[in-house]
Amino acid sequence: MKRPQTERELQKGEAIGVIRASRFVRKCAHSHREINEGLILEIHREIFKDVWPEIAGKYRDENLEISKSKHLPPHHSKVSSLMNELGKELKQKLEELNIAEGIILDVVDNLNEKTFEEIEKVIRLSAWIHHKITHIHPFREGNGRTARLAGNFILERYGLVGISIKIEKENKNQYCNALAQVDKFEDYEPLVALISDGLIDRYHGVTMKHYN
Ligand SMILES: Nc1ncnc2c1ncn2[C@@H]1O[C@H](COP(=O)(O)OP(=O)(O)O)[C@@H](O)[C@H]1O
Ligand SMILES: [Mg+2]
């Protein structure tokens, strides 16, 4: 694909990039690939490699502000070490999750009360990585998209499905407030609720298909 020349072409190119990155995430989640710092960079690369190759899969080398947010992302010189730290913390959290019995929820028949606890752990890890990436804001652009796809990787890997968080109009405030709530108070509940709602939306579709 040739480099976009107009705003319209750029939007189209980015949309294609997000679709490509979502497919990449789904494919990796259903393979043996581990999610780590390298994979987060690859997700970003998949989004931007056509439209903005200079930033695709690379950490930012300038300082940014997030519009309408009180959170100031860390100085660009800190990004690489913070992402490295994220990778280590993630590895530890994944090991804890893997120990949990019955965490791969392939067999719907086996869903029981115990599994709901496991599902919650998966949702919490998805919320954690999602917020962590937006908080560090490691990229020049596309931090939200990369964070949401990394969150989806966790959901897909552990037997759930990827979701689409609504970020248009009034939903955008709710979403940004949910992220800010973690920044301010380490309170993940609003973000966990948004992810849970996204899952309910997806599974509602499944239910309708089966019972109609
Ligand atoms: N208070 C906040 N703290 C951390 N991240 C935030 C906050 N508010 C918004 N964000 C994140 O920043 C993203 C915008 O950053 P940006 O790099 O432009 O991502 P994208 O281009 O994918 O929208 C939002 O989509 C959201 O995920
Ligand atoms: Mg943006």
XYZ file of C-alpha atoms and ligand atoms in Angstrom:
240
model
C 0.000 0.000 0.000
C 1.395 3.395 -0.880
C 1.754 6.059 1.735
C -1.497 8.014 2.337
C -1.623 11.469 0.767
C -4.888 12.765 2.226
C -6.638 12.653 5.602
C -9.221 10.271 4.123
C -6.520 7.890 2.874
C -4.802 8.043 6.234
C -8.020 7.130 8.062
C -8.603 4.243 5.678
C -5.017 3.040 6.038
C -5.221 3.164 9.829
C -8.539 1.293 9.797
C -6.977 -1.430 7.663
C -4.014 -1.460 10.049
C -6.303 -2.020 13.036
C -8.071 -4.897 11.265
C -4.702 -6.430 10.381
C -3.496 -5.994 13.980
C -6.706 -7.565 15.365
C -6.205 -10.585 13.147
C -2.589 -10.797 14.233
C -3.659 -10.682 17.896
C -6.279 -13.398 17.410
C -3.839 -15.637 15.564
C -1.122 -15.227 18.213
C -3.584 -15.715 21.078
C -4.572 -19.068 19.623
C -0.974 -20.130 19.076
C 1.722 -20.745 21.630
C 3.043 -17.221 21.397
C 3.573 -15.504 24.678
C 2.481 -11.928 25.175
C 5.503 -9.840 26.134
C 7.090 -6.487 25.366
C 8.091 -7.647 21.865
C 4.551 -8.667 21.004
C 3.175 -5.293 22.119
C 5.623 -3.635 19.718
C 4.517 -5.977 16.946
C 0.846 -5.143 17.517
C 1.701 -1.470 17.113
C 3.752 -2.236 14.013
C 0.838 -4.078 12.410
C -1.339 -0.985 12.808
C 1.090 1.576 11.421
C 3.534 -0.187 9.144
C 1.873 1.069 5.939
C 0.664 4.486 6.937
C 3.361 5.694 9.292
C 6.409 3.410 9.076
C 8.688 5.793 11.012
C 6.756 5.247 14.235
C 5.480 1.697 13.617
C 6.646 -0.626 16.387
C 8.935 2.031 17.862
C 8.824 3.870 21.140
C 8.343 7.622 21.038
C 11.290 10.001 21.159
C 9.302 13.025 22.212
C 7.096 14.039 25.120
C 3.314 14.005 24.811
C 0.186 15.094 26.567
C -3.060 13.130 26.489
C -5.920 15.395 25.472
C -8.437 16.081 28.272
C -6.398 14.007 30.711
C -4.643 15.085 33.892
C -2.173 12.248 33.522
C 1.123 13.359 32.012
C 2.854 10.386 30.379
C 6.446 9.786 31.529
C 9.420 11.459 29.876
C 10.329 9.701 26.622
C 13.733 8.710 27.996
C 11.939 6.528 30.575
C 9.643 4.685 28.156
C 11.955 1.831 27.232
C 12.787 0.878 30.820
C 9.141 1.231 31.914
C 8.040 -1.086 29.106
C 10.764 -3.509 30.074
C 9.450 -3.432 33.631
C 5.903 -3.970 32.314
C 7.181 -7.062 30.490
C 8.630 -8.520 33.679
C 5.511 -7.819 35.723
C 3.382 -9.300 32.956
C 5.442 -12.489 32.893
C 4.893 -12.925 36.603
C 1.168 -12.274 36.335
C 0.846 -14.750 33.453
C 2.615 -17.421 35.478
C 0.174 -16.884 38.336
C -2.752 -17.140 35.939
C -1.461 -20.290 34.276
C -1.354 -22.091 37.588
C -5.082 -21.580 38.054
C -6.888 -24.787 37.321
C -9.327 -24.901 34.420
C -8.303 -21.507 33.132
C -8.607 -22.445 29.490
C -12.329 -22.282 29.082
C -12.786 -24.143 25.830
C -15.513 -26.419 27.040
C -18.631 -24.445 27.758
C -20.168 -27.408 29.613
C -17.551 -27.023 32.289
C -18.561 -23.510 33.205
C -19.391 -23.373 36.872
C -19.082 -21.011 39.800
C -15.373 -21.677 40.082
C -14.873 -20.724 36.473
C -16.429 -17.337 37.118
C -13.620 -16.560 39.543
C -11.179 -17.530 36.810
C -12.972 -15.377 34.262
C -12.694 -12.437 36.617
C -8.942 -12.963 36.940
C -8.627 -12.916 33.151
C -10.692 -9.714 32.922
C -8.566 -8.090 35.637
C -5.349 -8.947 33.826
C -6.808 -7.581 30.600
C -7.689 -4.335 32.436
C -4.225 -4.185 33.968
C -2.319 -4.417 30.687
C -4.754 -2.076 28.957
C -4.292 0.633 31.558
C -0.542 0.078 31.911
C 0.055 0.704 28.197
C -2.102 3.826 28.132
C -0.400 5.088 31.294
C 3.129 4.735 29.893
C 1.857 5.927 26.498
C 4.935 4.445 24.838
C 4.090 5.399 21.244
C 3.825 8.631 19.306
C 0.269 7.620 18.264
C -2.002 4.597 18.612
C -1.528 3.977 22.322
C -5.252 3.425 22.902
C -5.593 1.027 19.983
C -2.528 -0.954 20.994
C -3.684 -1.088 24.621
C -7.148 -2.347 23.660
C -5.672 -5.008 21.385
C -3.225 -6.148 24.064
C -6.214 -6.402 26.429
C -7.996 -8.487 23.806
C -4.993 -10.773 23.498
C -5.406 -11.701 27.182
C -9.158 -12.309 26.776
C -8.648 -14.466 23.673
C -5.709 -16.404 25.069
C -7.614 -17.491 28.160
C -10.721 -18.717 26.433
C -12.841 -15.572 26.198
C -13.355 -13.367 23.135
C -11.935 -10.056 22.035
C -14.215 -7.089 22.650
C -14.784 -3.674 21.189
C -14.933 -0.943 23.821
C -17.205 1.888 22.746
C -15.238 5.114 22.493
C -17.607 7.337 20.567
C -19.301 10.439 21.961
C -20.540 10.003 25.542
C -18.872 6.599 25.833
C -15.484 8.205 25.324
C -15.735 10.124 28.609
C -16.761 7.019 30.456
C -13.804 5.115 29.007
C -11.257 7.872 29.710
C -12.660 8.296 33.241
C -12.245 4.567 33.795
C -8.554 4.855 32.851
C -8.129 7.996 34.972
C -9.678 6.180 37.930
C -6.750 3.737 37.839
C -4.243 6.604 37.436
C -5.686 8.383 40.469
C -6.811 5.681 42.880
C -5.540 2.352 41.551
C -9.242 1.607 41.215
C -9.794 -0.852 38.347
C -13.521 -1.382 38.904
C -14.877 0.985 36.214
C -12.464 -0.436 33.608
C -13.264 -4.005 34.654
C -16.974 -3.136 34.305
C -16.415 -1.792 30.770
C -14.588 -4.949 29.735
C -17.287 -7.116 31.316
C -19.960 -5.165 29.415
C -18.008 -5.715 26.194
C -17.935 -9.440 26.876
C -21.649 -9.520 27.663
C -22.299 -7.782 24.316
C -20.275 -10.440 22.515
C -21.830 -13.384 24.320
C -25.315 -11.970 24.002
C -24.802 -12.355 20.253
C -23.847 -15.984 20.807
C -26.920 -16.619 22.956
C -29.246 -15.123 20.349
C -27.747 -17.305 17.657
C -28.309 -20.454 19.679
C -31.797 -19.868 20.963
C -33.573 -18.032 18.161
N -6.500 9.520 31.868
C -5.909 8.676 31.018
N -4.868 7.927 31.441
C -4.264 7.097 30.613
N -4.633 6.923 29.317
C -5.644 7.634 28.834
C -6.344 8.546 29.653
N -7.316 9.099 28.910
C -7.226 8.544 27.674
N -6.241 7.667 27.613
C -5.832 6.774 26.489
O -5.141 7.492 25.501
C -5.616 7.092 24.227
C -5.303 8.164 23.215
O -3.908 8.065 22.895
P -3.447 7.863 21.399
O -1.983 7.617 21.384
O -3.970 8.996 20.579
O -4.194 6.501 21.016
P -5.071 6.224 19.708
O -4.373 6.975 18.587
O -5.072 4.756 19.519
O -6.431 6.779 20.009
C -7.086 6.839 24.470
O -7.664 6.003 23.487
C -7.048 6.154 25.796
O -6.788 4.764 25.618
Mg -4.576 9.169 18.521
